Coordinates of C-alpha atoms in Angstrom, one line a residue:
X1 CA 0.0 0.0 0.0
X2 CA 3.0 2.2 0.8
X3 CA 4.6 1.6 -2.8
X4 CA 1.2 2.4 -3.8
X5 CA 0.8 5.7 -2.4
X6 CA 3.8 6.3 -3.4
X7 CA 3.6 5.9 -7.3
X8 CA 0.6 8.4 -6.4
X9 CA 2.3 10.9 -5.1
X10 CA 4.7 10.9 -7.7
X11 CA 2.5 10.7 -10.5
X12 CA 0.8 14.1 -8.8
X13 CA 4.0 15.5 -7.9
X14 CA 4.6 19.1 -9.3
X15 CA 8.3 20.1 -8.4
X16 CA 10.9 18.2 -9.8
X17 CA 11.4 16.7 -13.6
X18 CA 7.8 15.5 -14.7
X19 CA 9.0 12.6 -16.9
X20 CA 11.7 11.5 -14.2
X21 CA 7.9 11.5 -11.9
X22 CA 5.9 9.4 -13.7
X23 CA 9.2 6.9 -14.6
X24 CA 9.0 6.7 -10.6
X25 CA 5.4 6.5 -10.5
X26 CA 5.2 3.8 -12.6
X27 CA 8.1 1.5 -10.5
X28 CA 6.5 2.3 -7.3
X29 CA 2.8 0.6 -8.8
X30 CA 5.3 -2.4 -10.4
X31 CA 6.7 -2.7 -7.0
X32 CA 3.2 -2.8 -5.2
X33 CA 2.1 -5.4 -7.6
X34 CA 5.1 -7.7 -6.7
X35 CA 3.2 -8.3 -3.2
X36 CA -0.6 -7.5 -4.5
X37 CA -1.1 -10.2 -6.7
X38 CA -4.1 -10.9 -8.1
X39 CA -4.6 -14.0 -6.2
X40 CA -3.8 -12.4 -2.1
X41 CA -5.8 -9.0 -2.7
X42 CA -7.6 -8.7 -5.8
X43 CA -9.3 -5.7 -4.9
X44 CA -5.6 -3.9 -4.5
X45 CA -4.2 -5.9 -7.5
X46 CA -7.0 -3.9 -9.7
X47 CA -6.6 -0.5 -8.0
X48 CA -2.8 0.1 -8.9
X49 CA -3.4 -1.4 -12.2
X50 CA -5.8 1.3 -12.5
X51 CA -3.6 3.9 -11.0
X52 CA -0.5 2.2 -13.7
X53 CA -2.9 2.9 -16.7
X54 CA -3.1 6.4 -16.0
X55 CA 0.9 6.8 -15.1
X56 CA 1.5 5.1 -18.6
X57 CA -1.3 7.9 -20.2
X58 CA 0.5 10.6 -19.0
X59 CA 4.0 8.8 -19.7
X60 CA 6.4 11.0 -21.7
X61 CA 9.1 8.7 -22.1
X62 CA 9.4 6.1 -24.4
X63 CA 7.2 5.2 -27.8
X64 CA 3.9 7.0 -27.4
X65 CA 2.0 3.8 -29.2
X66 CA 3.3 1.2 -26.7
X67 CA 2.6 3.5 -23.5
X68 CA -1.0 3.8 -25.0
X69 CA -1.3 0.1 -25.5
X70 CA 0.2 -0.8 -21.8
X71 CA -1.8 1.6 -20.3
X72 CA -4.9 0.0 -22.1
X73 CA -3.6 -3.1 -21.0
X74 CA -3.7 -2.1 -17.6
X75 CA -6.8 -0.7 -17.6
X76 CA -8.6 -4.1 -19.1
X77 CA -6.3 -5.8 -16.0
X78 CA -7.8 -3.8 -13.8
X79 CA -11.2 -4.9 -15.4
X80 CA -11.2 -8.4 -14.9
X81 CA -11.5 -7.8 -11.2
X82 CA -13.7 -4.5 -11.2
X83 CA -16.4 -6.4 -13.0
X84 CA -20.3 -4.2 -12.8
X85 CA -21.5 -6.6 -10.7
X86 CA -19.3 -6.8 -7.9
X87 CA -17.6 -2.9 -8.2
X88 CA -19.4 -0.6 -10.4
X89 CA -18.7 2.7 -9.5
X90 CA -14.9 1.2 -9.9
X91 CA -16.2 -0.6 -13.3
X92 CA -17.5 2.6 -14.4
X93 CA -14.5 5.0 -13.5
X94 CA -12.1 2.5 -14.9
X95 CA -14.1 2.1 -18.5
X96 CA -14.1 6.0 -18.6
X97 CA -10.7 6.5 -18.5
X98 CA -10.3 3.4 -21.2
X99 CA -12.9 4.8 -23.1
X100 CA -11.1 8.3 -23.0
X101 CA -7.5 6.8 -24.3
X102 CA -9.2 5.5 -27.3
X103 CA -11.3 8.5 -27.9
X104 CA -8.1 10.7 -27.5
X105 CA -6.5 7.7 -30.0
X106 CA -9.0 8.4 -32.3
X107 CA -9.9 4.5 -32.3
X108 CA -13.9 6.1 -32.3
X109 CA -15.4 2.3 -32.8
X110 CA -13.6 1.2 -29.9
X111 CA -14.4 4.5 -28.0
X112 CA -18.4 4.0 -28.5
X113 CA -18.5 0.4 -27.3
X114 CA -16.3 1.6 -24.2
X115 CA -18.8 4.5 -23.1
X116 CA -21.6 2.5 -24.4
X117 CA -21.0 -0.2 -21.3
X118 CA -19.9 2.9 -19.2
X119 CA -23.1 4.6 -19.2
X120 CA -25.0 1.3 -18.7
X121 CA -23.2 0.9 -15.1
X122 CA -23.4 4.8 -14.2
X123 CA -27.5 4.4 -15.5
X124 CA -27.7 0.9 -13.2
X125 CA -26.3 3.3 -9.9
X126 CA -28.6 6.0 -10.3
X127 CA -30.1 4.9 -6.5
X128 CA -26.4 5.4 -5.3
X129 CA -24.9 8.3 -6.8
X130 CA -27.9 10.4 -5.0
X131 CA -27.1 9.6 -1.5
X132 CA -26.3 13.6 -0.3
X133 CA -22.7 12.6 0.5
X134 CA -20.6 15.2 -1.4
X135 CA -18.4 13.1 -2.5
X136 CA -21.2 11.2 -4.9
X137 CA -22.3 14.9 -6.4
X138 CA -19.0 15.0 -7.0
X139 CA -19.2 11.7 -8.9
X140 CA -22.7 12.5 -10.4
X141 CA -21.2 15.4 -12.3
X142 CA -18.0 13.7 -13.5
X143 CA -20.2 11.2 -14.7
X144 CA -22.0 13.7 -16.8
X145 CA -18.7 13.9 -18.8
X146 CA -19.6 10.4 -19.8
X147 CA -22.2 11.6 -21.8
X148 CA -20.7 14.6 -23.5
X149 CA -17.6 11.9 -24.5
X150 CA -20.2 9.9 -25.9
X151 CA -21.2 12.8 -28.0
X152 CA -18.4 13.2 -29.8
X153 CA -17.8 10.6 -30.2
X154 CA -21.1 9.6 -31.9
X155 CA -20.2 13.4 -34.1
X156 CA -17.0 11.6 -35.2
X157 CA -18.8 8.2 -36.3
X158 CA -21.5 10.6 -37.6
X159 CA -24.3 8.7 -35.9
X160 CA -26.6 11.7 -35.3
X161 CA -29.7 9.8 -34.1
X162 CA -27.6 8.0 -31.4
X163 CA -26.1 11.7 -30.7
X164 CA -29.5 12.6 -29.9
X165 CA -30.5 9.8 -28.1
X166 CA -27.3 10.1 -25.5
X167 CA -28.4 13.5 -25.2
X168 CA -31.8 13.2 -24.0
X169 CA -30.7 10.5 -22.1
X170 CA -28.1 12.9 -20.5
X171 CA -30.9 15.3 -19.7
X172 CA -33.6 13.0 -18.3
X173 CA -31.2 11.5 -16.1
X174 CA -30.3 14.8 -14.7
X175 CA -33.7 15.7 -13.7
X176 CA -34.5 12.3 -12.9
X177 CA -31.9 12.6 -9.7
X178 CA -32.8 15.6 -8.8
X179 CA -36.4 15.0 -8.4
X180 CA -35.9 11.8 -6.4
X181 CA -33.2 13.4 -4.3
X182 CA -35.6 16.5 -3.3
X183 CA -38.6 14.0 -2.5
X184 CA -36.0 12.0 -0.5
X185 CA -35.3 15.2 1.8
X186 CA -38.7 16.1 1.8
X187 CA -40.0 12.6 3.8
X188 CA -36.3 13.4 6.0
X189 CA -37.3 16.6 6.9
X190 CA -41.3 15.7 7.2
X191 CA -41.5 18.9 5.0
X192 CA -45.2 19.1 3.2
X193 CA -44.6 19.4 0.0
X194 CA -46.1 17.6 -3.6
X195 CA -43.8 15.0 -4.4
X196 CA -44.3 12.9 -7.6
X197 CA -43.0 9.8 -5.5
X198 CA -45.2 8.5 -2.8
X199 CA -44.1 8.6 0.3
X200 CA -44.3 5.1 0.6
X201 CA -42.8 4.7 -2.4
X202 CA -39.7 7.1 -1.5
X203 CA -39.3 4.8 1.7
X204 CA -39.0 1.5 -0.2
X205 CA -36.3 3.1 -2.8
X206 CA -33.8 4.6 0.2
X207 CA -34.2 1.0 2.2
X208 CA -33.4 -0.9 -0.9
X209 CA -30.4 2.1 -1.5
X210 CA -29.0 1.4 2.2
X211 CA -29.1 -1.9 1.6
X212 CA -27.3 -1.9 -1.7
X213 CA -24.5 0.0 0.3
X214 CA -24.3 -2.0 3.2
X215 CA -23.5 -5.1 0.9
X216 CA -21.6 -2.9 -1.4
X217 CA -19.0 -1.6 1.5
X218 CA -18.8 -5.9 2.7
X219 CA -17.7 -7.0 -0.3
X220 CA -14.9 -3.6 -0.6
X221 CA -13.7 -4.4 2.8
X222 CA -13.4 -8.1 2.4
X223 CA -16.2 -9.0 4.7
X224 CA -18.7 -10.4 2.7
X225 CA -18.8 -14.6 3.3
X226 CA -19.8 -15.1 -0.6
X227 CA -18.5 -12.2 -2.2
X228 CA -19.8 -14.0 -5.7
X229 CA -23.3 -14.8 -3.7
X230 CA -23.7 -10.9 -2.6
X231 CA -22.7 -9.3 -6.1
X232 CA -25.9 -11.1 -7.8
X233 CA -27.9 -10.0 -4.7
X234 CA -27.1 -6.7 -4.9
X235 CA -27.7 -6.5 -8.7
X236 CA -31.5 -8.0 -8.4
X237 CA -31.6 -5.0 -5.6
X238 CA -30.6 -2.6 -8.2
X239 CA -33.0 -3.6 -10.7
X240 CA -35.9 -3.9 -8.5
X241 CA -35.4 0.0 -7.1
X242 CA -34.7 0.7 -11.1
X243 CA -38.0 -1.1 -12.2
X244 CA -39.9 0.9 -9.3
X245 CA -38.5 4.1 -9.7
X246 CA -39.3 3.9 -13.5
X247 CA -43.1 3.2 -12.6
X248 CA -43.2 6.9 -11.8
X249 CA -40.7 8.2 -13.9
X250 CA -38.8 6.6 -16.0
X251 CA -34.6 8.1 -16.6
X252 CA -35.1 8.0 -20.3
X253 CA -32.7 5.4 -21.7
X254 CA -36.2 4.4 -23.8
X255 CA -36.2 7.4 -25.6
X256 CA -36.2 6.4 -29.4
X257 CA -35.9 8.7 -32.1
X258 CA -38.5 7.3 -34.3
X259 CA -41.0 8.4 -31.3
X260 CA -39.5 11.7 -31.9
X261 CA -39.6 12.2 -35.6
X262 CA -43.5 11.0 -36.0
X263 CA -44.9 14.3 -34.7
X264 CA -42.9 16.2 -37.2
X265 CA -45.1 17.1 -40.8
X266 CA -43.8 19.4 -43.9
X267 CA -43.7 22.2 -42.0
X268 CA -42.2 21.8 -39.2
X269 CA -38.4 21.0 -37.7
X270 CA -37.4 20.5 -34.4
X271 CA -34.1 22.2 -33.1
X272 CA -31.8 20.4 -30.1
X273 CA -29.5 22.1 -28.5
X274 CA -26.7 20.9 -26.6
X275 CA -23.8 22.3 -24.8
X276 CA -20.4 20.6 -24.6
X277 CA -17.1 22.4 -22.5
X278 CA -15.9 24.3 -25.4
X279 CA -18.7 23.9 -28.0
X280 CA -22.2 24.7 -28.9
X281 CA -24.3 21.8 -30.9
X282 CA -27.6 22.3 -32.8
X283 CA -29.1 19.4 -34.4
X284 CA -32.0 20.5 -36.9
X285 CA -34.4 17.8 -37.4
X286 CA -36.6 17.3 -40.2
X287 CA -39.8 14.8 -40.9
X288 CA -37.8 13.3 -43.6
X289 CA -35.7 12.0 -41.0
X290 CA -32.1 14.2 -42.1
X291 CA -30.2 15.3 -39.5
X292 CA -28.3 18.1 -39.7
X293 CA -25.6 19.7 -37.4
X294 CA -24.3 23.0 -36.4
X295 CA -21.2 23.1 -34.5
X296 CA -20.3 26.4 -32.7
X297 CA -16.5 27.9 -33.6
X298 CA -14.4 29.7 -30.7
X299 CA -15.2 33.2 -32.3
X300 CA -19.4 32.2 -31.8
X301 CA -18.7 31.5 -28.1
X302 CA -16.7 34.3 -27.7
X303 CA -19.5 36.5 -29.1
X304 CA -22.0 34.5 -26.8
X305 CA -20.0 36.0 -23.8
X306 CA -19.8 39.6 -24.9
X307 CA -23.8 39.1 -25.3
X308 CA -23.8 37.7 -21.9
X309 CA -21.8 40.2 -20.6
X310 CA -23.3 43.2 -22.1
X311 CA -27.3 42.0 -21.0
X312 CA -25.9 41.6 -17.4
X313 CA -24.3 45.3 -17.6
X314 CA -27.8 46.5 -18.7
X315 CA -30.1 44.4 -16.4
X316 CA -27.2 45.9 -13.5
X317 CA -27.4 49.5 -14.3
X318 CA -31.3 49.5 -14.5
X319 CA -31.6 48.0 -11.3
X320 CA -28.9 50.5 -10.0
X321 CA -31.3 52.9 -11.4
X322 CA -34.7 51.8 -9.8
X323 CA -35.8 50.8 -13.6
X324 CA -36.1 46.8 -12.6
X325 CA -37.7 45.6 -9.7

């Protein structure tokens, strides 16, 4: 664990050469992995693994192509172990940063099936991702970078309906969580307020969620008599809060696009908007079923922020003024 922490702290370090760093990083994880085989501590053996694919990501030394492929190497080690079923939040985190090295590769086939299965775990942990710890709305918003990955990838292939389907996906989910999280604090806090969950309902979803993370931290910690037993337990628990939550209202991972096309006629086109970290999309939709897409430039988002900037100047000195109330 020490030679662990180590190669952590190196590959973070900041003074000091950065390639000489991550060569150190990289020894200290080879060293841990000399005592945490696979075999004595398999959740350890799949941690630095993970922690050795991203040191060989960010390696600067040596052929660029065979640091990308033992760094995906490591990552698909670190797999075998961090399996959906018995780690997904580690299954998830790991396929990202997989899926990221081949979207950064531009291997965009490989990219798509990679944040495909990602988004399937993240979209199966909906019930734990919501718990109020801040360190899970930490996780809840990195996740969102799943989707927007996804995205661009999809661009890249130029499959604009699954583009649009990842994005309403994306959205749903977002208000999906927040809903359920606010009618969660509102049976905590015995607040009246309308809900769309019952209240019995909303007590049913947070005893199946504790009980997902109490079997969840047994098999982490080593505890767990059957680990194998548990895993399958806990993923009939996930699909039954899954199956009852989407009674009353479903995340959105159904959403089709024929469904969306068959109220458009002649005369009419829908526009979607979508905003990625340093882009603006628009996809125009017509009843013929063509897709078309606008892609902002640097110069449009610029322009964007001068508008921005210039309405909150106005709205600022009218207020100043009394002219707003």
């Amino acid at each position: 664990m020490t030679q662990h922490n180590l190669g952590t702290a190196y590959r973070e370090r900041i003074k000091g050469d950065k390639a000489e760093n991550i060569e150190n990083a990289i020894a200290s994880y080879q060293t841990a992995l000399t005592v945490t085989t696979r075999e004595a501590l398999p959740y350890e053996w799949a941690d630095t693994h993970n922690n050795l694919g991203l040191a060989y990501s960010y390696r600067i030394l040596g052929d660029k192509a065979e640091n990308i492929e033992n760094a995906i190497a490591s990552y698909q080690a670190a797999l075998t172990v961090r399996t959906r079923e018995a780690f997904p939040q580690d299954n998830a985190e790991t396929l990202f940063k997989l899926g990221l090295i081949y979207q950064n590769t531009q291997r965009f086939n490989e990219a798509y099936t990679t944040f495909e299965q990602t988004i399937e775990t993240v979209e199966s942990l909906r019930s734990e991702i919501i718990s109020g710890d801040e360190t899970k709305r930490k996780q809840a918003e990195e996740w969102n970078k799943v989707y927007s990955c996804m995205i661009k990838v999809c661009l890249e292939l130029q499959e604009y309906t699954q583009a649009l389907e990842y994005i309403e996906r994306s959205k749903t989910r977002n208000l999906v969580e927040l809903i359920l999280e606010r009618d969660m604090q509102s049976m905590t806090l015995s607040a009246y307020r309308k809900t769309i969950f019952p209240p019995e309902v909303v007590a049913q979803l947070e005893k199946l969620r504790d009980e997902i993370t109490t079997g969840q931290h047994k098999i982490q910690d080593g505890t767990a008599e059957n680990p194998q037993v548990l895993a399958q337990h806990l993923q009939q628990l996930r699909q039954q809060h899954n199956e009852l939550q989407n009674q009353y209202l479903p995340i959105g991972s159904g959403f089709k696009f024929e469904s969306f096309q068959a109220i458009l006629d002649k005369r009419r086109a829908i526009i979607e908007w979508y905003i990625l970290d340093d882009e603006i999309l628009a996809f125009i939709i017509k009843s013929t079923g063509e897709i078309t897409v606008w892609q902002s430039q640097p110069e449009d988002l610029k322009a964007l922020l001068i508008g921005k900037i210039n309405t909150w100047l106005i709205i600022k000195t009218k207020k100043s003024n009394g002219g707003i109330n």
